[in-house]
Short mmCIF file of C-alpha atoms in Angstrom, two decimals:
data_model
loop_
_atom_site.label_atom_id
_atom_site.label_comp_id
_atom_site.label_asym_id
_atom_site.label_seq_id
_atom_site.Cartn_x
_atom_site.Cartn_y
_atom_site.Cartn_z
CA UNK A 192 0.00 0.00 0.00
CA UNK A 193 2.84 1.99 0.82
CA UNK A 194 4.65 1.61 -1.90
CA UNK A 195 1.37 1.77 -4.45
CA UNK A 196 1.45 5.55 -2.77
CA UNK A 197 4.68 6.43 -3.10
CA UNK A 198 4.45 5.53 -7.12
CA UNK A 199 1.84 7.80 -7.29
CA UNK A 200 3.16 10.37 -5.30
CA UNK A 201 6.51 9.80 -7.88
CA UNK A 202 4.16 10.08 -10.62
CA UNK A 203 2.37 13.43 -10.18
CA UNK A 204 5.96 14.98 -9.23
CA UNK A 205 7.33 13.43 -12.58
CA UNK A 206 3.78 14.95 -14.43
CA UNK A 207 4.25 18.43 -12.59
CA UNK A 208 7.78 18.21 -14.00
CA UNK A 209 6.59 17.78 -17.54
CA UNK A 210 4.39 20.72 -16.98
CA UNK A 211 7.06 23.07 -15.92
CA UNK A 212 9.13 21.78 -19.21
CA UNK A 213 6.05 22.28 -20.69
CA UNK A 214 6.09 25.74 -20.05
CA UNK A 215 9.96 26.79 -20.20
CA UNK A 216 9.92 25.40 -24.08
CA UNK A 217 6.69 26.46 -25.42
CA UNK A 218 7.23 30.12 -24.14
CA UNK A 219 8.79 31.00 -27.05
CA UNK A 220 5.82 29.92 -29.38
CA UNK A 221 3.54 32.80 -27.71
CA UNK A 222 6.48 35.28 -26.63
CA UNK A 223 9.53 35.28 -29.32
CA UNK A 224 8.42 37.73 -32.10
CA UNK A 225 7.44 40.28 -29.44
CA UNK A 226 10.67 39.67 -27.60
CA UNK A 227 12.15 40.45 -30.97
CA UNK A 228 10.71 43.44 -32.03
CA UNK A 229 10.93 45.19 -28.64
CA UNK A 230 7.09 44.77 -28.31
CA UNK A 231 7.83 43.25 -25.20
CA UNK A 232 11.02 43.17 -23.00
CA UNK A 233 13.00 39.57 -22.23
CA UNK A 234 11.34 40.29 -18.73
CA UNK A 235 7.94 41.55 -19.51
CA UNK A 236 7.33 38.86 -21.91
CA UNK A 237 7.71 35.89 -20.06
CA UNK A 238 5.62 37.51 -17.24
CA UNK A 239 2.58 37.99 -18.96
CA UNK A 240 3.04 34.78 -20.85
CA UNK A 241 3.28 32.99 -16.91
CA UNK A 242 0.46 35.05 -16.10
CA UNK A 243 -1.78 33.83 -18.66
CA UNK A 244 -0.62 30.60 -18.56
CA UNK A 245 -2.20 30.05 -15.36
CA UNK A 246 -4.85 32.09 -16.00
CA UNK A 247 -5.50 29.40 -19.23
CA UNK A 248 -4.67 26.52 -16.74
CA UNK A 249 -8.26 28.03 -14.33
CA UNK A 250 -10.72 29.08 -17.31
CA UNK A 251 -11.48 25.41 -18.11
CA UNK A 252 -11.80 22.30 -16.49
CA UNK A 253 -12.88 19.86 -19.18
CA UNK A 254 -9.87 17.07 -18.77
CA UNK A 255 -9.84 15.46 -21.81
CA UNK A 256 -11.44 11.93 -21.11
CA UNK A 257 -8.53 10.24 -23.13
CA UNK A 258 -4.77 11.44 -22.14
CA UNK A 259 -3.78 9.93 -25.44
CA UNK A 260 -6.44 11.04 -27.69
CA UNK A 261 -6.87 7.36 -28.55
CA UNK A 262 -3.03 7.14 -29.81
CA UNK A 263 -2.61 4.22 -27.60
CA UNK A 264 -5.00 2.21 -25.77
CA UNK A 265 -5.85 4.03 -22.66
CA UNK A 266 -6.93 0.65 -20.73
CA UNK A 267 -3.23 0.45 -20.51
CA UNK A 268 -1.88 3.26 -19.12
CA UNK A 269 -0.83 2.43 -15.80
CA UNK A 270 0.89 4.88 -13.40
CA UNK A 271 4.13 2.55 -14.18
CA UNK A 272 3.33 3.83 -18.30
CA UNK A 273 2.84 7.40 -17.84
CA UNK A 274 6.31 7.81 -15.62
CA UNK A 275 7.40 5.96 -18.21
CA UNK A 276 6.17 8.27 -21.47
CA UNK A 277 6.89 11.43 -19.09
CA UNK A 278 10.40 10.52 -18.88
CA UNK A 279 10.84 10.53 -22.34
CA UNK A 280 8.79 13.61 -22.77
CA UNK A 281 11.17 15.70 -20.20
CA UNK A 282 14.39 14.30 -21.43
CA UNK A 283 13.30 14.99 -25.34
CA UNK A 284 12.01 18.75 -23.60
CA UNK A 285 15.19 18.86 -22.12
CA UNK A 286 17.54 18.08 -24.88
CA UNK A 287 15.72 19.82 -27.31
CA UNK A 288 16.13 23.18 -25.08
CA UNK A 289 19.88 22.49 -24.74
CA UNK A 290 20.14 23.21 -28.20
CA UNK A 291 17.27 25.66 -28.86
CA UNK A 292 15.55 23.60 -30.94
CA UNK A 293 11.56 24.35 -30.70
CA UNK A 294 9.46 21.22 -30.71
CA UNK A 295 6.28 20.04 -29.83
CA UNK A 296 5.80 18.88 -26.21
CA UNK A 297 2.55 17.20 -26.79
CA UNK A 298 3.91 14.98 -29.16
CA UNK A 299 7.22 14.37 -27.26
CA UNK A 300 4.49 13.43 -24.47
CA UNK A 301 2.79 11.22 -27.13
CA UNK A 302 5.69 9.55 -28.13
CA UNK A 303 6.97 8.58 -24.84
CA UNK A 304 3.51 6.93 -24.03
CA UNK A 305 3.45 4.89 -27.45
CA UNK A 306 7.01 3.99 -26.54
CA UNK A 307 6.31 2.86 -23.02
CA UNK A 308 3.00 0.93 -24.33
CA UNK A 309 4.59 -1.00 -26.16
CA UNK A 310 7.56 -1.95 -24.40
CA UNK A 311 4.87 -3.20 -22.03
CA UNK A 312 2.41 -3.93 -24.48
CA UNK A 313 3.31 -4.31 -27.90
CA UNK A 314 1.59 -3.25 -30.78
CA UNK A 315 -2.02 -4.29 -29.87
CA UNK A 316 -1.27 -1.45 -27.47
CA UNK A 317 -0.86 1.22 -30.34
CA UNK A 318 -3.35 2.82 -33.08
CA UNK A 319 -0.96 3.40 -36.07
CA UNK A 320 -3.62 5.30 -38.33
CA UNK A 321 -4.54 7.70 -35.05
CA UNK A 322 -0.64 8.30 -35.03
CA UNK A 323 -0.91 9.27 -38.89
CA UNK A 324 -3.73 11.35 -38.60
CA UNK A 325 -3.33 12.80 -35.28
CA UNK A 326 0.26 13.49 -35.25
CA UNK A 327 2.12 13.27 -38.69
CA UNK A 328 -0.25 14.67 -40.81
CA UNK A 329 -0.71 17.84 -38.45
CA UNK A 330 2.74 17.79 -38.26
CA UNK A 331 3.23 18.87 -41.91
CA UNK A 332 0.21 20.75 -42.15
CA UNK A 333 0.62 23.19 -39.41
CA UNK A 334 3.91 25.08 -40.33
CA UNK A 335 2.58 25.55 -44.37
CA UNK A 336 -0.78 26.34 -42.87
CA UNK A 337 0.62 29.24 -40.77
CA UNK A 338 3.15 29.89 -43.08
CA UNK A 339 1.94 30.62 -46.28
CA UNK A 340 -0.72 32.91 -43.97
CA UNK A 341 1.78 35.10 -42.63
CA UNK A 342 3.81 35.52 -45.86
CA UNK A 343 0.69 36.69 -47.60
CA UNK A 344 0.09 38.67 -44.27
CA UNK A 345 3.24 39.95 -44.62
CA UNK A 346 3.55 41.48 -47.70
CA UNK A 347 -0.12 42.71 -47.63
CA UNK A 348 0.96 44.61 -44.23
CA UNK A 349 4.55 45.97 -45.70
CA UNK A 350 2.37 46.92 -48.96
CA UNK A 351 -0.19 48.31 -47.05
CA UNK A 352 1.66 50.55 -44.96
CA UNK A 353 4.89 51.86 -46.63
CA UNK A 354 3.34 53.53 -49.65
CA UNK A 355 3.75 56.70 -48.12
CA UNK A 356 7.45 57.47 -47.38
CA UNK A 357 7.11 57.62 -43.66
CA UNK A 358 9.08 53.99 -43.14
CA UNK A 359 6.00 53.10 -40.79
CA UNK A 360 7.19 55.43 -38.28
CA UNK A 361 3.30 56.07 -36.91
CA UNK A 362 2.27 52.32 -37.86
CA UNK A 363 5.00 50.41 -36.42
CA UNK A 364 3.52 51.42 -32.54
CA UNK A 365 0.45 50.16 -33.68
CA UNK A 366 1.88 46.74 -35.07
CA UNK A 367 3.55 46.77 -31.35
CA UNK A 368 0.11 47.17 -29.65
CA UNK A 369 -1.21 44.49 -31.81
CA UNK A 370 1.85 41.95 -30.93
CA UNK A 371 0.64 42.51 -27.29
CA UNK A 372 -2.66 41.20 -27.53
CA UNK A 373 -2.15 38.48 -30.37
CA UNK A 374 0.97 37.11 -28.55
CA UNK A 375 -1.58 37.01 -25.24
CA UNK A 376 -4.32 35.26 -26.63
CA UNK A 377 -1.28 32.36 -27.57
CA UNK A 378 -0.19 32.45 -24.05
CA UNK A 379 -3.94 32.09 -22.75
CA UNK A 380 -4.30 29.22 -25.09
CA UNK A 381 -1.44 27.48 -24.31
CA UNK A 382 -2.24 27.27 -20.36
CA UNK A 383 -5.33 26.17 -21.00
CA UNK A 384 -4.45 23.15 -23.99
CA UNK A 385 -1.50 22.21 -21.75
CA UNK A 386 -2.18 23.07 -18.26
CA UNK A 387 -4.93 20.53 -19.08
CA UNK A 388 -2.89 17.65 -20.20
CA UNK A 389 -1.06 17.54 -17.08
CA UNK A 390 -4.24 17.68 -14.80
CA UNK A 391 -5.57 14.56 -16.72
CA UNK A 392 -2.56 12.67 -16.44
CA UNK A 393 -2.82 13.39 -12.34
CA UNK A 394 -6.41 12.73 -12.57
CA UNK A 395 -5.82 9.42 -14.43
CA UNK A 396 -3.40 8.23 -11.82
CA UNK A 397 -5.58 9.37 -8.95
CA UNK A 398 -8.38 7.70 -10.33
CA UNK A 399 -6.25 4.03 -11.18
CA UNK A 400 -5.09 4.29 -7.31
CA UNK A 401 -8.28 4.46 -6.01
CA UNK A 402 -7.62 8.24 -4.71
CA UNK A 403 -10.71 10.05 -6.60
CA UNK A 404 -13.78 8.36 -8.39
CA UNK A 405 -13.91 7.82 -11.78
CA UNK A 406 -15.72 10.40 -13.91
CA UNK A 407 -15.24 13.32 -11.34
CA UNK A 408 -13.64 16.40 -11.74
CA UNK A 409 -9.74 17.80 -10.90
CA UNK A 410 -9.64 18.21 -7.73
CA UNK A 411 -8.61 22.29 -7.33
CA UNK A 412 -4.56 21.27 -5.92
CA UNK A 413 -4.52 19.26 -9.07
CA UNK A 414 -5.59 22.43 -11.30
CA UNK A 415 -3.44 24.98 -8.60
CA UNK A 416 -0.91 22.53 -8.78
CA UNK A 417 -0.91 22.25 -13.34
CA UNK A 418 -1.43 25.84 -13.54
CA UNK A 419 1.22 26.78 -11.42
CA UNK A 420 3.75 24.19 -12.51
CA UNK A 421 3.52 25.31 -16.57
CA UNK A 422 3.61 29.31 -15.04
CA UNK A 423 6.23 28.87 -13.52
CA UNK A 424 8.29 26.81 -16.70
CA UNK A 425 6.89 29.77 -18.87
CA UNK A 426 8.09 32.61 -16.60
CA UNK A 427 11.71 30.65 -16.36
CA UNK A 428 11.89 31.79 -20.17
CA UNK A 429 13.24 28.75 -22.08
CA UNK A 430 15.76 31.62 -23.19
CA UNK A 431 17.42 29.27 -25.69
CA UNK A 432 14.80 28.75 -27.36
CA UNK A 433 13.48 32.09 -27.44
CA UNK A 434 16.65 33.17 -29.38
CA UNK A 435 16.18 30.37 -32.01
CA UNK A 436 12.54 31.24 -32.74
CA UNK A 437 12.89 35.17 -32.28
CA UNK A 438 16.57 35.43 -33.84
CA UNK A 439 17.82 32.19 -35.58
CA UNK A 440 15.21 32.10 -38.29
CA UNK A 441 14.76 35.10 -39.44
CA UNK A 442 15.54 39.18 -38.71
CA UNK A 443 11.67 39.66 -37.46
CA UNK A 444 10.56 43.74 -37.94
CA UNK A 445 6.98 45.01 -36.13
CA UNK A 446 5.25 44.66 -39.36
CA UNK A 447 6.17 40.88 -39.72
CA UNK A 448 6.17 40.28 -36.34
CA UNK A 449 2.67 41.35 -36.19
CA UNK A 450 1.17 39.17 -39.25
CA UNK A 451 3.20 35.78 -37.72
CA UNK A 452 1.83 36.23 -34.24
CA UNK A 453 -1.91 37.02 -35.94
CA UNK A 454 -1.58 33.77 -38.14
CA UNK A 455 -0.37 31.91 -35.06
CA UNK A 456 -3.22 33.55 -33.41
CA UNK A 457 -5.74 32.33 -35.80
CA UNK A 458 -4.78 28.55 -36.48
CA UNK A 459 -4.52 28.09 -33.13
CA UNK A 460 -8.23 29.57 -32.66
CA UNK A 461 -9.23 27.70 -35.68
CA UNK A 462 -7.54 24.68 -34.42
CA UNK A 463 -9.18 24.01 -31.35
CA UNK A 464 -12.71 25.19 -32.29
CA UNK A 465 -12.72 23.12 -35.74
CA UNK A 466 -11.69 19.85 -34.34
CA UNK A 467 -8.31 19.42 -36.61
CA UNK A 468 -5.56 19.87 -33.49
CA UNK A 469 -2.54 22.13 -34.74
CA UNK A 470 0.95 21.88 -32.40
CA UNK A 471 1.17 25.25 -31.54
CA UNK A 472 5.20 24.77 -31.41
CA UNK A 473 4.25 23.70 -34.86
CA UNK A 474 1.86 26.78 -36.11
CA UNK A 475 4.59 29.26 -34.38
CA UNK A 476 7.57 27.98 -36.54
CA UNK A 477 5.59 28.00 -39.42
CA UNK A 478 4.62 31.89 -38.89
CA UNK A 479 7.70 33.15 -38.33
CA UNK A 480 9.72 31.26 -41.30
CA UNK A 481 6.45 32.75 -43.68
CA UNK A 482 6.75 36.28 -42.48
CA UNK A 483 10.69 35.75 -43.46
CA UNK A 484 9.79 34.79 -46.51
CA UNK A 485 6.97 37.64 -47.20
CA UNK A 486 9.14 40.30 -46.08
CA UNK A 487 12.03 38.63 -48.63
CA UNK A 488 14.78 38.60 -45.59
CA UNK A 489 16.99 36.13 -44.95
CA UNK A 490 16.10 32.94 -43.96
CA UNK A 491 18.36 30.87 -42.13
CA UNK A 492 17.71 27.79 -43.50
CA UNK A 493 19.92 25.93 -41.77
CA UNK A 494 18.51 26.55 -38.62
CA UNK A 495 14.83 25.61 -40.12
CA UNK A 496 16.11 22.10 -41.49
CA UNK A 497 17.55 21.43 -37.60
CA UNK A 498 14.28 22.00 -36.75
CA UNK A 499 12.18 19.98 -38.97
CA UNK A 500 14.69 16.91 -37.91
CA UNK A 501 13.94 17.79 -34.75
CA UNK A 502 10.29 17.26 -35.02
CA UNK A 503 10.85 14.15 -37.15
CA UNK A 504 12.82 12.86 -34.43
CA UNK A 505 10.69 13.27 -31.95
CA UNK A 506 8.27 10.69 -31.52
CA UNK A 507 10.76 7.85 -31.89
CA UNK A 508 13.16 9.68 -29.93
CA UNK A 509 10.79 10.08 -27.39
CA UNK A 510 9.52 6.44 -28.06
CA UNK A 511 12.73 5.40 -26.95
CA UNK A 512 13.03 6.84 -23.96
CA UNK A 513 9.87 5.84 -22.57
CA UNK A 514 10.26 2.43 -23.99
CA UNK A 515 13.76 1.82 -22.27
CA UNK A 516 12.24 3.37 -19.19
CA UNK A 517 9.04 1.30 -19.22
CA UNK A 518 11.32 -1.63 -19.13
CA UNK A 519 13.10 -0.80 -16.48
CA UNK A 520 9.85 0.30 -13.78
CA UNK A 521 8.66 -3.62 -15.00
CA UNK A 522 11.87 -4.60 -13.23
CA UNK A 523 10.35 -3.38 -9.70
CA UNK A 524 10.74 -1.11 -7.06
CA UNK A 525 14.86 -0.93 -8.13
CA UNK A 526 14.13 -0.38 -11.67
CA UNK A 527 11.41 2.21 -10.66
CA UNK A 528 14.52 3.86 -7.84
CA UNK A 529 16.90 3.39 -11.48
CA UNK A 530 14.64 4.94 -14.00
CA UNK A 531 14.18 8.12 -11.43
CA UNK A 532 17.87 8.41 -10.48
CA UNK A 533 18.82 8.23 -14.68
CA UNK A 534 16.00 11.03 -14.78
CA UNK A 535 17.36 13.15 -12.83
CA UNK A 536 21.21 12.25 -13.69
CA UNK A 537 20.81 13.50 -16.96
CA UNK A 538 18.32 15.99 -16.45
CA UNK A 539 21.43 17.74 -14.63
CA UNK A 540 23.53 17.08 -17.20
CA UNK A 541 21.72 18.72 -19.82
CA UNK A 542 21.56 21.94 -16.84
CA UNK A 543 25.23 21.33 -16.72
CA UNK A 544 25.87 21.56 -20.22
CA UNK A 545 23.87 24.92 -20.89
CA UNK A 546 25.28 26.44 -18.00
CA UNK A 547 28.60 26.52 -20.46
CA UNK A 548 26.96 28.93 -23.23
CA UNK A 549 24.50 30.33 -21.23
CA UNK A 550 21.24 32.02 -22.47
CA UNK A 551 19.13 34.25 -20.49
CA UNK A 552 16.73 37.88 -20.53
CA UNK A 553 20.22 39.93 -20.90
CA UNK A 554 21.51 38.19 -24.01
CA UNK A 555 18.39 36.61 -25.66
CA UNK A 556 18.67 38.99 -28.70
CA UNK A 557 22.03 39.59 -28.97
CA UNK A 558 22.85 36.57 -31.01
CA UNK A 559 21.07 34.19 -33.68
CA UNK A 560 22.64 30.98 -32.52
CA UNK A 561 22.51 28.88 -29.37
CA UNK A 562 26.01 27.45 -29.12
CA UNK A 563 26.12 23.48 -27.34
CA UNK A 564 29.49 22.40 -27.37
CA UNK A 565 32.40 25.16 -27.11
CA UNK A 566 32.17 28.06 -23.98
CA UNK A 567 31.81 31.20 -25.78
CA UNK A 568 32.66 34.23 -23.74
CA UNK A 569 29.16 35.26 -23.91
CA UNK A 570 28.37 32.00 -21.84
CA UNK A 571 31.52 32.72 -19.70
CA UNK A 572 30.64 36.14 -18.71
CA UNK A 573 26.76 35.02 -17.92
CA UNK B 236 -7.70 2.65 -42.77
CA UNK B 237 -6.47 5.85 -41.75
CA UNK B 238 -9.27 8.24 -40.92
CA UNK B 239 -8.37 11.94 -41.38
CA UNK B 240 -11.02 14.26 -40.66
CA UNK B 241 -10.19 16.33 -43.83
CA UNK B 242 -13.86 18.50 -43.42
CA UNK B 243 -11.45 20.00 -40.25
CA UNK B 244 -8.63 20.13 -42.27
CA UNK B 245 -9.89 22.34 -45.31
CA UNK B 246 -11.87 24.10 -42.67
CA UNK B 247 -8.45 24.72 -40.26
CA UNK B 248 -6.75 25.92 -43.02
CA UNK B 249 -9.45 28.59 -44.65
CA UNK B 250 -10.52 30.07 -41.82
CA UNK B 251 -6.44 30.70 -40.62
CA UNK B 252 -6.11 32.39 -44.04
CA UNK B 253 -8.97 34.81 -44.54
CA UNK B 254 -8.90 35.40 -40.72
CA UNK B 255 -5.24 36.00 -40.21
CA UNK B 256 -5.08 38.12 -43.63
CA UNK B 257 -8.41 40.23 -42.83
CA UNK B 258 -7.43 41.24 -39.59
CA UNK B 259 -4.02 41.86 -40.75
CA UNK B 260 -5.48 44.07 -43.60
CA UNK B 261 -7.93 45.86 -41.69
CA UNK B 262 -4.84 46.50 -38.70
CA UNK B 263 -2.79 48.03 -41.91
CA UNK B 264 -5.52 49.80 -43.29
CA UNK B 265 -6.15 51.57 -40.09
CA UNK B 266 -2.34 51.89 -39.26
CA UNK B 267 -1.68 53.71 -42.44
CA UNK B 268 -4.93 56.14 -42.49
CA UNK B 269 -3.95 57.10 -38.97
CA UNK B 270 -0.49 57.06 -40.52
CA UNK B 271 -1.52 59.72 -43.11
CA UNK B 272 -3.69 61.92 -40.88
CA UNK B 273 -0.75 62.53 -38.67
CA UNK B 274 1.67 63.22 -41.17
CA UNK B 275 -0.73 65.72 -42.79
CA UNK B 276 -0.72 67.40 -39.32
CA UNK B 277 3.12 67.55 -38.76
CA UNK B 278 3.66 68.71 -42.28
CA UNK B 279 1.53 71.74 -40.46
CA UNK B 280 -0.79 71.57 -43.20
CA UNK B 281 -4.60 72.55 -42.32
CA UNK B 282 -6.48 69.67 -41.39
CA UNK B 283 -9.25 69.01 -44.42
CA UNK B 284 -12.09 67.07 -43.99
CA UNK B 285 -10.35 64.42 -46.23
CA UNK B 286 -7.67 63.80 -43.11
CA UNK B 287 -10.62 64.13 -40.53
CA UNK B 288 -12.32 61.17 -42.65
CA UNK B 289 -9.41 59.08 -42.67
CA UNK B 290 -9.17 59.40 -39.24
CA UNK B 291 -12.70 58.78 -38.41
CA UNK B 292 -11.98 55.70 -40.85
CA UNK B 293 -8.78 54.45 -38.82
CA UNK B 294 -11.06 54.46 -35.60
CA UNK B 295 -14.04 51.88 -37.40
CA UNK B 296 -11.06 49.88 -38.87
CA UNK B 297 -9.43 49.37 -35.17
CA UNK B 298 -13.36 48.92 -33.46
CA UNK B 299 -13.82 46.32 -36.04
CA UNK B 300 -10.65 44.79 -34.90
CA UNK B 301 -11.38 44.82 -31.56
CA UNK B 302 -14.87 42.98 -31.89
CA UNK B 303 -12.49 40.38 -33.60
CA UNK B 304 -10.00 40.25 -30.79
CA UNK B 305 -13.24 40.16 -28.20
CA UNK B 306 -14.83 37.10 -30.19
CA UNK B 307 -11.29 35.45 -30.21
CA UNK B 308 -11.62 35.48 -26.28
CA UNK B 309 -14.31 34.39 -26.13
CA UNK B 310 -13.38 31.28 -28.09
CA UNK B 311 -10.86 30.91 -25.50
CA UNK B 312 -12.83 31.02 -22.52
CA UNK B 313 -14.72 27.92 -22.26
CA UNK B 314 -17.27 29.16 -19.54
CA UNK B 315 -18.71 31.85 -22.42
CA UNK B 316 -19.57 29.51 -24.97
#
């Protein structure tokens, strides 16, 4: 009994930790163009993003009945299975952020689970067309979606407003103001798509140890707990990250910055009111690399190709994580004690590692890359 | 069989391409009538009723927008709807 409790109390810690990753590496989805552009400061952003994170996480309480969307088969997703896909979720977050690569956190989540399920299941455990429809497809719709809407946006904008000789020096204010707003309505969305995954992964686990009856709501720690956890990831910045999406694609001016965060703004809206779900990761990539391409600036498309590999990686990346791990918590109490200790061994590795090119509110803009492997004296001085 | 709900789909992507580019338009419009009005003023020319209009214009364009940005919240807010 004892132990049954400490699992779950290992669980919702591991889940709360996903949250906070959660929020640390999607900040940049709602925050980096306005970081960019000066609409916001480093500071201010992440702020109001943490603010309306939580306030997302409170404004609904519909837990999704299926944590998995019916990607796996939920009748198997055991406490044991969802440490087991969280692990590979936060290590894939993790890794991912070392290197300031944006990708999606709901499919890292996904692809730990389908890992772990069938490590412990095999493929009865799995729904391979849900995985092609649910994930892959989106996957390559999102970023042309959003894309080819804010390079149209774009140049409709720049053509719009710099007819008349004055270089947009009354407009640009105005495509500042409208930043604001757009890039809060993504931060509001995000808490409450996200902040809800986590509270019905605690729910599950409550419910499969007999602490809460089935079919009932969060309890209100649970959605404290989730809305606090992904404020607090969001208001830590995910700086490196940040810099890739507001820097390392593309130069982004008020003008552009406004029509990506308005297309972001509307496929996320569309999204999640038309029943085709859109990685907002995903949809924010997609914007920004379109405006680059409407304004004709530079694209770095170097950094774009690290990120598509990045997003084809993963789900199997992920996959493996949570399979290896969901072989070891079969083991037993030591394999559950191994999995946790490996979790948080190279959890503080990765720390480690950034720590030596470090990336934070004073240097976010200063630089289009997010250097890994050699100290820089940028990283030294930090 | 995979099942794709492609209705969504088509519908996802429309609706993020009129809606982004109309409010994006109608933000520009109004940015650049606003834009106008005040450089007619700093180039200390009298004000004529055609600046007055576009002004008066600017301020429907950037209501409009803000009905927009309202019925975007309340999308978000799941208690509303």
């Amino acid at each position: 009994m004892a132990e049954a409790l400490i699992v779950v109390v290992i669980v919702i810690t591991t889940a709360l930790v996903f949250d906070f990753t959660n929020g640390f590496h999607d900040s940049a989805n709602a925050m980096a163009t306005s970081v960019a552009t000066g609409a916001f400061t480093p500071k201010q952003a992440v702020t109001v993003a943490a603010i309306l994170n939580v306030f997302g996480a409170f404004i609904s309480t519909e837990v999704a009945k299926t944590i998995s969307s019916g990607i796996v088969n939920d009748q198997l997703v055991t406490p044991a299975v969802v440490f087991a896909g969280l692990t590979g979720a936060i290590l894939w977050n993790l890794g991912t952020w070392l290197f300031g690569l944006p990708s999606s956190s709901s499919h890292a989540l996904f692809g730990g689970l389908i890992g772990a399920v069938l490590a412990s299941a095999g493929l009865a455990g799995i729904n391979p067309s849900v995985i092609v429809s649910k994930i892959l497809l989106p996957a390559v719709v999102a970023p042309v979606v959003a894309g080819v809407t804010a390079m149209f946006a774009t140049r409709i904008a720049y053509w719009i407003t710099e007819r008349d000789g004055a270089h947009g020096r009354f407009s640009r204010p105005i495509f500042k103001y409208g930043q604001r707003i757009s890039a809060s309505m993504v931060a509001v969305a995000h808490g409450t798509s996200d902040g809800q995954k986590t509270m019905g992964i605690i729910t599950l686990v409550l419910v499969s140890s007999g602490h809460q009856e089935s079919g009932t709501q969060p309890y209100f720690w649970v959605i404290l707990a989730a809305g606090l956890a992904i404020g607090l990831g969001t208001y830590s910045g995910g700086w490196r990250i940040m810099r890739t999406m507001g820097r390392g694609l593309v130069d982004i001016d008020s003008p552009q910055g406004f029509a990506a965060d308005t297309s972001t703004t509307t496929a996320i809206l569309a999204s999640s009111h038309l029943g085709f779900g859109l990685s907002t990761t995903h949809v924010a990539s997609g914007s920004i690399l379109g405006s680059g391409i409407g304004r004709r600036t530079h694209v770095r498309w170097s950094t774009a190709t690290r990120m598509a590999v990045a997003w084809l990686l993963t789900l199997p990346a992920a996959g493996m994580i949570g399979a290896i791990t969901a072989l070891l918590v079969g083991l037993g109490t030591g394999g559950l004690v191994a999995s946790l200790a490996l979790l948080v061994g190279i959890s503080g590795f990765f720390f480690w590692i950034s720590l030596r090119n470090r990336v934070h509110a004073g240097n976010v803009i200063d630089s289009h890359e997010v250097q890994v492997a050699s100290r820089t004296r940028e990283g030294a001085h930090a | 069989m995979i099942d794709v709900n492609w209705r969504a789909l088509i519908e996802v992507t429309l609706v993020t391409f009129l809606g982004g580019l109309l409010v994006v338009t109608i933000v520009s419009l109004a940015a650049a009538l606003l834009q106008s009005s005040y450089l007619a003023t700093e180039a200390g020319k009298a004000r004529s009723a055609f600046h007055t209009l576009e002004a008066w214009l600017s301020i429907v364009l950037f209501l409009i927008v803000i009905g927009i940005v309202g019925f975007g919240f309340y999308l978000l807010v799941p208690w509303w709807h």
